[in-house]
Amino acid sequence: MQARAAWVAKYREEARFGLPLNASDPLTALQRAECVLALHLLVSHPPDGVAHVGDGSSPPLRPSDFIEPDRLEVLAGAAASLLGVPGDDSGAPPREASAEGATVD
């Protein structure tokens, strides 16, 4: 997840994720609430369709309904880490596999 989130500190975009936690700016607090809600939805109703909390029904609201794609990518990496899903931290798109199982660039 570190590679996916590297741009956040590089471009000083922490406030878009509701950081620092002691910030009193109302916009930062709103963005923190958005990120916490998105993270909750990603963990309790991950995109793989397996609900980890509740009765297994899909939520009426998805993180992609209210979070921009760049923030969603970082939050999805965080959710995967919380769920213990192994992943590629490079942030690069997955490579296709050939019929023999070797990866193709």
CSV table of N, CA, C and O in Angstrom, one decimal, residues 1 4 17 34-53 58-59 61-85:
chain,number,residue,atom,x,y,z
A,1,MET,N,0.8,-1.2,0.0
A,1,MET,CA,0.0,0.0,0.0
A,1,MET,C,0.9,1.3,0.0
A,1,MET,O,0.4,2.3,-0.5
A,4,ARG,N,1.1,3.0,-3.4
A,4,ARG,CA,-0.1,3.7,-3.8
A,4,ARG,C,-0.3,5.0,-3.1
A,4,ARG,O,-0.9,5.9,-3.6
A,17,PHE,N,-7.5,13.3,2.9
A,17,PHE,CA,-7.8,12.1,3.6
A,17,PHE,C,-8.1,12.3,5.1
A,17,PHE,O,-8.2,11.4,5.9
A,34,GLU,N,-15.6,11.1,5.2
A,34,GLU,CA,-15.8,10.4,3.9
A,34,GLU,C,-14.9,9.2,3.8
A,34,GLU,O,-15.3,8.1,3.4
A,35,CYS,N,-13.6,9.4,4.2
A,35,CYS,CA,-12.6,8.3,4.1
A,35,CYS,C,-13.0,7.2,5.1
A,35,CYS,O,-12.8,6.0,4.7
A,36,VAL,N,-13.4,7.6,6.3
A,36,VAL,CA,-13.7,6.5,7.3
A,36,VAL,C,-14.9,5.7,6.8
A,36,VAL,O,-15.0,4.5,6.9
A,37,LEU,N,-16.0,6.4,6.2
A,37,LEU,CA,-17.1,5.7,5.7
A,37,LEU,C,-16.7,4.8,4.5
A,37,LEU,O,-17.1,3.6,4.4
A,38,ALA,N,-15.9,5.3,3.6
A,38,ALA,CA,-15.4,4.5,2.5
A,38,ALA,C,-14.6,3.3,2.9
A,38,ALA,O,-14.8,2.2,2.4
A,39,LEU,N,-13.8,3.5,3.9
A,39,LEU,CA,-13.0,2.4,4.4
A,39,LEU,C,-13.9,1.3,5.1
A,39,LEU,O,-13.7,0.1,4.9
A,40,HIS,N,-14.9,1.8,5.8
A,40,HIS,CA,-15.8,0.9,6.4
A,40,HIS,C,-16.5,0.0,5.4
A,40,HIS,O,-16.7,-1.2,5.5
A,41,LEU,N,-17.0,0.7,4.3
A,41,LEU,CA,-17.7,0.0,3.3
A,41,LEU,C,-16.8,-1.0,2.5
A,41,LEU,O,-17.2,-2.1,2.2
A,42,LEU,N,-15.5,-0.6,2.3
A,42,LEU,CA,-14.6,-1.5,1.6
A,42,LEU,C,-14.3,-2.7,2.4
A,42,LEU,O,-14.1,-3.8,1.9
A,43,VAL,N,-14.2,-2.5,3.7
A,43,VAL,CA,-13.9,-3.7,4.6
A,43,VAL,C,-15.1,-4.6,4.9
A,43,VAL,O,-15.0,-5.8,4.8
A,44,SER,N,-16.3,-3.9,5.1
A,44,SER,CA,-17.4,-4.7,5.4
A,44,SER,C,-18.1,-5.3,4.2
A,44,SER,O,-18.8,-6.3,4.2
A,45,HIS,N,-17.9,-4.7,3.0
A,45,HIS,CA,-18.5,-5.1,1.7
A,45,HIS,C,-17.5,-5.0,0.6
A,45,HIS,O,-17.6,-4.1,-0.2
A,46,PRO,N,-16.4,-5.8,0.7
A,46,PRO,CA,-15.3,-5.7,-0.3
A,46,PRO,C,-15.8,-6.0,-1.7
A,46,PRO,O,-16.8,-6.6,-1.9
A,47,PRO,N,-15.1,-5.5,-2.7
A,47,PRO,CA,-15.5,-5.6,-4.1
A,47,PRO,C,-15.6,-7.1,-4.6
A,47,PRO,O,-16.2,-7.4,-5.6
A,48,ASP,N,-15.0,-8.0,-3.8
A,48,ASP,CA,-15.0,-9.4,-4.2
A,48,ASP,C,-16.4,-10.0,-4.0
A,48,ASP,O,-16.7,-11.2,-4.3
A,49,GLY,N,-17.3,-9.2,-3.4
A,49,GLY,CA,-18.7,-9.7,-3.2
A,49,GLY,C,-18.9,-10.5,-1.9
A,49,GLY,O,-20.0,-10.9,-1.6
A,50,VAL,N,-17.9,-10.7,-1.1
A,50,VAL,CA,-18.0,-11.4,0.1
A,50,VAL,C,-18.1,-10.4,1.3
A,50,VAL,O,-17.2,-9.7,1.6
A,51,ALA,N,-19.3,-10.4,1.9
A,51,ALA,CA,-19.5,-9.5,3.0
A,51,ALA,C,-18.9,-10.1,4.2
A,51,ALA,O,-19.0,-11.2,4.5
A,52,HIS,N,-18.1,-9.2,5.0
A,52,HIS,CA,-17.5,-9.7,6.2
A,52,HIS,C,-18.2,-9.3,7.5
A,52,HIS,O,-17.9,-9.7,8.5
A,53,VAL,N,-19.2,-8.4,7.3
A,53,VAL,CA,-20.0,-8.0,8.5
A,53,VAL,C,-21.5,-8.0,8.0
A,53,VAL,O,-21.8,-7.7,6.9
A,58,SER,N,-25.6,-6.5,-0.2
A,58,SER,CA,-24.8,-5.5,-0.6
A,58,SER,C,-25.3,-4.1,-0.1
A,58,SER,O,-26.5,-3.9,0.1
A,59,PRO,N,-24.4,-3.2,0.2
A,59,PRO,CA,-24.8,-1.9,0.7
A,59,PRO,C,-25.5,-1.1,-0.3
A,59,PRO,O,-25.2,-1.2,-1.5
A,61,LEU,N,-25.0,1.9,-0.7
A,61,LEU,CA,-24.0,2.9,-1.1
A,61,LEU,C,-22.6,2.3,-1.2
A,61,LEU,O,-22.2,1.4,-0.5
A,62,ARG,N,-21.9,2.7,-2.3
A,62,ARG,CA,-20.6,2.2,-2.6
A,62,ARG,C,-19.6,3.3,-2.4
A,62,ARG,O,-20.0,4.5,-2.7
A,63,PRO,N,-18.4,3.0,-2.1
A,63,PRO,CA,-17.4,4.1,-1.9
A,63,PRO,C,-17.2,4.9,-3.3
A,63,PRO,O,-17.0,6.1,-3.2
A,64,SER,N,-17.3,4.2,-4.4
A,64,SER,CA,-17.2,4.9,-5.7
A,64,SER,C,-18.3,5.9,-5.9
A,64,SER,O,-18.2,6.7,-6.8
A,65,ASP,N,-19.4,5.9,-5.1
A,65,ASP,CA,-20.4,6.8,-5.3
A,65,ASP,C,-20.0,8.2,-4.8
A,65,ASP,O,-20.6,9.2,-5.2
A,66,PHE,N,-19.1,8.3,-3.9
A,66,PHE,CA,-18.7,9.6,-3.3
A,66,PHE,C,-17.3,9.9,-3.1
A,66,PHE,O,-16.9,11.0,-2.6
A,67,ILE,N,-16.4,8.9,-3.5
A,67,ILE,CA,-14.9,9.1,-3.3
A,67,ILE,C,-14.3,9.2,-4.7
A,67,ILE,O,-14.6,8.3,-5.5
A,68,GLU,N,-13.4,10.1,-5.0
A,68,GLU,CA,-12.7,10.2,-6.3
A,68,GLU,C,-11.9,9.0,-6.5
A,68,GLU,O,-11.4,8.4,-5.5
A,69,PRO,N,-11.6,8.6,-7.7
A,69,PRO,CA,-10.8,7.4,-8.0
A,69,PRO,C,-9.4,7.4,-7.4
A,69,PRO,O,-8.9,6.4,-6.9
A,70,ASP,N,-8.7,8.6,-7.3
A,70,ASP,CA,-7.4,8.6,-6.7
A,70,ASP,C,-7.4,8.3,-5.2
A,70,ASP,O,-6.6,7.5,-4.7
A,71,ARG,N,-8.4,8.9,-4.5
A,71,ARG,CA,-8.5,8.6,-3.1
A,71,ARG,C,-9.0,7.1,-2.9
A,71,ARG,O,-8.5,6.5,-2.0
A,72,LEU,N,-9.9,6.7,-3.8
A,72,LEU,CA,-10.4,5.3,-3.6
A,72,LEU,C,-9.3,4.3,-3.8
A,72,LEU,O,-9.3,3.3,-3.1
A,73,GLU,N,-8.4,4.5,-4.7
A,73,GLU,CA,-7.2,3.6,-4.9
A,73,GLU,C,-6.4,3.4,-3.6
A,73,GLU,O,-6.1,2.3,-3.2
A,74,VAL,N,-6.1,4.6,-2.9
A,74,VAL,CA,-5.4,4.5,-1.7
A,74,VAL,C,-6.2,3.8,-0.6
A,74,VAL,O,-5.7,3.0,0.1
A,75,LEU,N,-7.5,4.1,-0.5
A,75,LEU,CA,-8.3,3.5,0.5
A,75,LEU,C,-8.5,2.0,0.3
A,75,LEU,O,-8.6,1.2,1.2
A,76,ALA,N,-8.6,1.6,-1.0
A,76,ALA,CA,-8.8,0.2,-1.3
A,76,ALA,C,-7.5,-0.6,-0.9
A,76,ALA,O,-7.6,-1.7,-0.4
A,77,GLY,N,-6.3,0.0,-1.1
A,77,GLY,CA,-5.1,-0.6,-0.6
A,77,GLY,C,-5.1,-0.7,0.9
A,77,GLY,O,-4.7,-1.8,1.4
A,78,ALA,N,-5.6,0.3,1.6
A,78,ALA,CA,-5.7,0.2,3.1
A,78,ALA,C,-6.7,-0.9,3.5
A,78,ALA,O,-6.4,-1.6,4.4
A,79,ALA,N,-7.8,-1.0,2.8
A,79,ALA,CA,-8.8,-2.0,3.2
A,79,ALA,C,-8.2,-3.4,2.9
A,79,ALA,O,-8.4,-4.3,3.7
A,80,ALA,N,-7.5,-3.6,1.8
A,80,ALA,CA,-6.9,-4.9,1.6
A,80,ALA,C,-5.9,-5.2,2.7
A,80,ALA,O,-5.8,-6.4,3.1
A,81,SER,N,-5.1,-4.2,3.1
A,81,SER,CA,-4.2,-4.5,4.2
A,81,SER,C,-4.9,-4.9,5.5
A,81,SER,O,-4.5,-5.8,6.2
A,82,LEU,N,-6.1,-4.3,5.8
A,82,LEU,CA,-6.9,-4.6,7.0
A,82,LEU,C,-7.4,-6.0,6.9
A,82,LEU,O,-7.6,-6.7,7.9
A,83,LEU,N,-7.8,-6.4,5.6
A,83,LEU,CA,-8.4,-7.7,5.4
A,83,LEU,C,-7.3,-8.8,5.3
A,83,LEU,O,-7.7,-10.0,5.2
A,84,GLY,N,-6.1,-8.4,5.2
A,84,GLY,CA,-5.0,-9.4,5.1
A,84,GLY,C,-4.9,-9.9,3.7
A,84,GLY,O,-4.4,-11.1,3.5
A,85,VAL,N,-5.3,-9.2,2.7
A,85,VAL,CA,-5.3,-9.6,1.3
A,85,VAL,C,-3.9,-9.3,0.8
A,85,VAL,O,-3.5,-8.1,0.8
